[in-house]
Amino acid sequence: MLGVPEKYKVGKKFDAKIFLNSDLTPKEKKKFRDAVQEVVLEYQIAGEEIPSIINDEYNCQVILYFDVKLKMLKNSSFVGEIMQKVVKPLAVIRFWNEKGGCIYCLAYKRLNMQDMEQIVIEDTVYSPPISMYLPDEKGRLIDEYIGYEKIINRANKLTFYYEMFAKMVIIANLNIWTRGLEALNSKVYYNIDESMCVVKLLKKIKQLEFNLKLVATMSEKARINGEIKSCIDTLNSFIK
């Protein structure tokens, strides 16, 4: 999966019920059990070839790669939200079904300042649906830019993971940033703060475009379009 070296291979199956905690309602637990057919921890990037980072905000000692077989891919976001909350380390989840469709899920996490044993999910991204077997443009981009050997910021496991996260956000939003493909080849990922800014701006543009559909007055439309242009100009400034 994503070109992770075989030295990190785990291939351990898990019973789906271990992801069901007391925060879920009986209805949610049933939906999860009905949706999930198989959970496998395929890889675990551990060791210090990519350094760990442990401080007051983060405890990133491993990156986990899960393969999760679903009856229907439409349940990816429901299952992904539950799994990413339960799995404390940074995790890449690939959801797939028998038809060969798949969706990737990544979640940017930090420690809970009130309880260092718990995590807080700051942001989550899902890839567009892609094919595991047939030629697919979005799938090609994911392999080309998010594969293990393609990640350039290996300062620590957080920067490694966040580069994957930011690139996935860009790929998922190529329709709103015409220079997104250029950004995938840029050096913005050498600076995690700049990468985080790119993600925030893309999410802001997406929200502004949604808001644009709801307003009626020309003045309000002009204001929102101005905000969108400003965000895009800032995004373009990161392409070096």
CSV table of C-alpha atoms in Angstrom, one decimal:
chain,number,residue,atom,x,y,z
A,1,MET,CA,0.0,0.0,0.0
A,2,LEU,CA,1.4,3.4,-1.1
A,3,GLY,CA,4.8,1.7,-1.6
A,4,VAL,CA,5.6,1.2,2.1
A,5,PRO,CA,8.7,-1.1,2.3
A,6,GLU,CA,8.1,-4.7,3.2
A,7,LYS,CA,10.3,-4.3,6.3
A,8,TYR,CA,7.4,-2.5,7.9
A,9,LYS,CA,4.9,-5.3,7.0
A,10,VAL,CA,2.6,-6.5,9.8
A,11,GLY,CA,-0.4,-8.1,8.1
A,12,LYS,CA,-2.3,-8.5,11.4
A,13,LYS,CA,-6.1,-8.9,11.3
A,14,PHE,CA,-8.3,-7.3,13.9
A,15,ASP,CA,-11.8,-8.0,15.1
A,16,ALA,CA,-13.9,-4.9,14.1
A,17,LYS,CA,-15.5,-4.8,17.6
A,18,ILE,CA,-12.3,-3.5,19.2
A,19,PHE,CA,-13.1,-0.1,17.6
A,20,LEU,CA,-16.5,0.1,19.2
A,21,ASN,CA,-16.4,2.2,22.4
A,22,SER,CA,-18.9,3.3,24.9
A,23,ASP,CA,-19.3,6.7,23.2
A,24,LEU,CA,-21.2,5.0,20.3
A,25,THR,CA,-25.0,4.4,20.4
A,26,PRO,CA,-26.3,0.8,19.9
A,27,LYS,CA,-27.5,2.0,16.5
A,28,GLU,CA,-24.0,3.2,15.5
A,29,LYS,CA,-22.4,0.0,16.8
A,30,LYS,CA,-24.7,-2.0,14.6
A,31,LYS,CA,-24.1,0.2,11.6
A,32,PHE,CA,-20.3,-0.2,12.1
A,33,ARG,CA,-20.5,-4.0,12.4
A,34,ASP,CA,-22.7,-4.3,9.3
A,35,ALA,CA,-20.4,-2.0,7.3
A,36,VAL,CA,-17.0,-3.5,8.1
A,37,GLN,CA,-16.1,-6.9,6.7
A,38,GLU,CA,-12.4,-7.0,7.5
A,39,VAL,CA,-9.7,-4.9,9.3
A,40,VAL,CA,-6.0,-5.6,8.6
A,41,LEU,CA,-3.0,-3.6,10.0
A,42,GLU,CA,-0.9,-4.0,6.9
A,43,TYR,CA,2.1,-1.8,7.8
A,44,GLN,CA,3.6,-0.1,10.8
A,45,ILE,CA,6.3,2.5,10.2
A,46,ALA,CA,8.3,2.3,13.5
A,47,GLY,CA,12.0,2.7,14.5
A,48,GLU,CA,14.0,5.9,13.9
A,49,GLU,CA,14.8,5.8,10.2
A,50,ILE,CA,12.2,8.4,10.2
A,51,PRO,CA,12.6,10.0,13.6
A,52,SER,CA,9.8,10.0,16.2
A,53,ILE,CA,8.6,13.2,17.8
A,54,ILE,CA,7.5,13.4,21.4
A,55,ASN,CA,6.6,16.6,23.1
A,56,ASP,CA,3.7,18.4,24.8
A,57,GLU,CA,1.7,18.4,21.6
A,58,TYR,CA,2.5,15.2,19.8
A,59,ASN,CA,3.5,11.6,20.5
A,60,CYS,CA,4.3,10.3,17.0
A,61,GLN,CA,6.4,7.1,17.4
A,62,VAL,CA,4.6,5.0,14.7
A,63,ILE,CA,2.5,5.5,11.5
A,64,LEU,CA,-0.1,2.8,11.0
A,65,TYR,CA,-1.5,1.7,7.6
A,66,PHE,CA,-4.9,-0.1,7.7
A,67,ASP,CA,-6.7,-2.0,5.0
A,68,VAL,CA,-10.5,-2.0,5.7
A,69,LYS,CA,-12.9,-4.0,3.6
A,70,LEU,CA,-16.4,-2.5,3.5
A,71,LYS,CA,-19.6,-3.7,2.1
A,72,MET,CA,-20.2,-0.3,0.6
A,73,LEU,CA,-17.7,2.5,0.1
A,74,LYS,CA,-20.3,5.1,1.0
A,75,ASN,CA,-19.8,4.2,4.7
A,76,SER,CA,-16.1,5.3,4.5
A,77,SER,CA,-16.6,8.6,6.3
A,78,PHE,CA,-18.7,7.0,9.1
A,79,VAL,CA,-16.2,4.2,9.7
A,80,GLY,CA,-13.2,6.4,9.3
A,81,GLU,CA,-14.4,8.9,11.9
A,82,ILE,CA,-14.9,6.1,14.5
A,83,MET,CA,-11.5,4.3,13.7
A,84,GLN,CA,-9.4,7.5,13.6
A,85,LYS,CA,-10.7,8.4,17.1
A,86,VAL,CA,-9.9,5.0,18.5
A,87,VAL,CA,-6.5,4.6,16.9
A,88,LYS,CA,-4.3,7.1,18.7
A,89,PRO,CA,-1.2,7.0,16.4
A,90,LEU,CA,-1.2,8.7,13.0
A,91,ALA,CA,-3.0,6.3,10.7
A,92,VAL,CA,-3.6,5.9,6.9
A,93,ILE,CA,-6.8,3.9,6.3
A,94,ARG,CA,-7.5,2.4,2.9
A,95,PHE,CA,-11.2,1.5,2.6
A,96,TRP,CA,-12.1,-0.9,-0.3
A,97,ASN,CA,-14.9,-3.1,-1.5
A,98,GLU,CA,-15.2,-6.2,-3.7
A,99,LYS,CA,-15.7,-4.1,-6.8
A,100,GLY,CA,-12.2,-2.8,-6.4
A,101,GLY,CA,-13.1,0.8,-5.4
A,102,CYS,CA,-11.1,2.4,-2.6
A,103,ILE,CA,-11.0,5.6,-0.6
A,104,TYR,CA,-8.1,6.7,1.6
A,105,CYS,CA,-8.6,8.4,5.0
A,106,LEU,CA,-6.0,10.4,6.9
A,107,ALA,CA,-6.4,12.3,10.2
A,108,TYR,CA,-4.1,15.0,11.6
A,109,LYS,CA,-4.0,14.4,15.4
A,110,ARG,CA,-2.4,16.0,18.5
A,111,LEU,CA,-2.4,15.2,22.2
A,112,ASN,CA,-5.3,16.4,24.4
A,113,MET,CA,-3.8,19.0,26.7
A,114,GLN,CA,-6.2,18.1,29.5
A,115,ASP,CA,-5.5,14.4,29.2
A,116,MET,CA,-2.2,13.4,27.6
A,117,GLU,CA,-3.5,9.8,27.2
A,118,GLN,CA,-6.1,11.0,24.7
A,119,ILE,CA,-5.9,12.5,21.3
A,120,VAL,CA,-7.7,15.3,19.5
A,121,ILE,CA,-8.4,15.1,15.8
A,122,GLU,CA,-7.7,18.5,14.3
A,123,ASP,CA,-8.6,17.6,10.7
A,124,THR,CA,-9.5,14.7,8.4
A,125,VAL,CA,-9.3,14.2,4.7
A,126,TYR,CA,-10.8,11.5,2.4
A,127,SER,CA,-9.5,10.9,-1.1
A,128,PRO,CA,-11.8,10.9,-4.0
A,129,PRO,CA,-13.0,7.3,-4.8
A,130,ILE,CA,-10.5,5.6,-7.0
A,131,SER,CA,-9.9,2.1,-8.5
A,132,MET,CA,-7.4,-0.4,-7.1
A,133,TYR,CA,-7.1,-2.2,-10.4
A,134,LEU,CA,-7.9,0.0,-13.4
A,135,PRO,CA,-6.1,3.2,-14.7
A,136,ASP,CA,-7.4,6.1,-12.8
A,137,GLU,CA,-6.0,9.7,-12.8
A,138,LYS,CA,-6.6,10.5,-9.1
A,139,GLY,CA,-5.2,7.1,-8.2
A,140,ARG,CA,-2.1,7.8,-10.3
A,141,LEU,CA,-1.6,11.1,-8.5
A,142,ILE,CA,-1.9,9.4,-5.1
A,143,ASP,CA,0.7,6.8,-6.0
A,144,GLU,CA,3.0,9.4,-7.6
A,145,TYR,CA,2.9,12.0,-4.9
A,146,ILE,CA,1.9,10.2,-1.7
A,147,GLY,CA,3.8,6.9,-2.1
A,148,TYR,CA,6.5,6.2,0.6
A,149,GLU,CA,9.4,7.1,-1.6
A,150,LYS,CA,7.8,10.3,-2.8
A,151,ILE,CA,7.6,12.0,0.6
A,152,ILE,CA,10.3,14.6,1.0
A,153,ASN,CA,10.0,16.0,4.5
A,154,ARG,CA,11.4,13.2,6.7
A,155,ALA,CA,12.4,15.4,9.6
A,156,ASN,CA,10.2,13.3,11.8
A,157,LYS,CA,7.1,11.1,11.6
A,158,LEU,CA,4.7,14.1,11.9
A,159,THR,CA,6.2,16.0,9.0
A,160,PHE,CA,6.2,12.8,6.9
A,161,TYR,CA,2.6,12.1,7.7
A,162,TYR,CA,1.4,15.8,7.3
A,163,GLU,CA,3.0,15.9,3.8
A,164,MET,CA,0.8,13.0,2.9
A,165,PHE,CA,-2.1,14.7,4.5
A,166,ALA,CA,-1.6,18.0,2.7
A,167,LYS,CA,-1.0,16.4,-0.7
A,168,MET,CA,-4.2,14.3,-0.3
A,169,VAL,CA,-6.1,17.6,0.5
A,170,ILE,CA,-4.7,19.1,-2.7
A,171,ILE,CA,-5.6,16.1,-4.8
A,172,ALA,CA,-9.1,16.0,-3.4
A,173,ASN,CA,-9.6,19.7,-4.3
A,174,LEU,CA,-7.9,20.1,-7.7
A,175,ASN,CA,-11.2,21.5,-8.9
A,176,ILE,CA,-10.9,24.6,-6.8
A,177,TRP,CA,-7.2,25.3,-7.3
A,178,THR,CA,-6.0,25.4,-10.9
A,179,ARG,CA,-2.4,25.3,-9.8
A,180,GLY,CA,-2.8,22.4,-7.5
A,181,LEU,CA,-0.8,20.1,-9.8
A,182,GLU,CA,2.1,22.5,-9.6
A,183,ALA,CA,1.8,22.6,-5.8
A,184,LEU,CA,2.2,18.8,-5.7
A,185,ASN,CA,5.7,19.3,-7.2
A,186,SER,CA,6.6,22.4,-5.1
A,187,LYS,CA,8.9,22.7,-2.0
A,188,VAL,CA,6.1,23.9,0.3
A,189,TYR,CA,6.3,20.5,2.1
A,190,TYR,CA,9.7,21.4,3.5
A,191,ASN,CA,7.9,23.7,5.9
A,192,ILE,CA,5.1,22.1,7.9
A,193,ASP,CA,3.6,25.5,8.8
A,194,GLU,CA,3.3,26.4,5.2
A,195,SER,CA,1.7,23.0,4.4
A,196,MET,CA,-0.8,23.6,7.2
A,197,CYS,CA,-1.6,27.1,5.7
A,198,VAL,CA,-2.2,25.5,2.3
A,199,VAL,CA,-4.7,23.0,3.9
A,200,LYS,CA,-6.5,25.8,5.8
A,201,LEU,CA,-6.8,28.0,2.7
A,202,LEU,CA,-8.2,25.2,0.6
A,203,LYS,CA,-10.8,24.3,3.2
A,204,LYS,CA,-11.7,28.0,3.5
A,205,ILE,CA,-12.2,28.3,-0.3
A,206,LYS,CA,-14.4,25.2,-0.2
A,207,GLN,CA,-16.5,26.8,2.5
A,208,LEU,CA,-16.7,30.2,0.7
A,209,GLU,CA,-17.8,28.5,-2.5
A,210,PHE,CA,-20.5,26.7,-0.6
A,211,ASN,CA,-21.6,30.1,1.0
A,212,LEU,CA,-21.6,31.7,-2.4
A,213,LYS,CA,-24.5,29.4,-3.5
A,214,LEU,CA,-26.6,30.6,-0.6
A,215,VAL,CA,-26.3,34.4,-0.9
A,216,ALA,CA,-28.7,36.4,-3.0
A,217,THR,CA,-27.3,40.0,-3.2
A,218,MET,CA,-24.6,41.0,-5.8
A,219,SER,CA,-22.7,42.9,-3.1
A,220,GLU,CA,-22.4,39.8,-1.0
A,221,LYS,CA,-21.4,37.6,-3.9
A,222,ALA,CA,-18.7,40.2,-4.8
A,223,ARG,CA,-17.4,40.1,-1.3
A,224,ILE,CA,-17.1,36.3,-1.2
A,225,ASN,CA,-15.5,36.2,-4.6
A,226,GLY,CA,-13.0,38.7,-3.4
A,227,GLU,CA,-12.2,36.5,-0.4
A,228,ILE,CA,-11.8,33.5,-2.7
A,229,LYS,CA,-9.4,35.4,-5.0
A,230,SER,CA,-7.4,36.5,-2.0
A,231,CYS,CA,-7.1,32.9,-0.8
A,232,ILE,CA,-6.0,31.7,-4.2
A,233,ASP,CA,-3.4,34.5,-4.5
A,234,THR,CA,-2.0,33.4,-1.2
A,235,LEU,CA,-2.0,29.7,-2.2
A,236,ASN,CA,-0.2,30.6,-5.5
A,237,SER,CA,2.5,32.4,-3.5
A,238,PHE,CA,3.5,29.1,-1.9
A,239,ILE,CA,4.4,27.6,-5.3
A,240,LYS,CA,8.2,28.0,-5.6
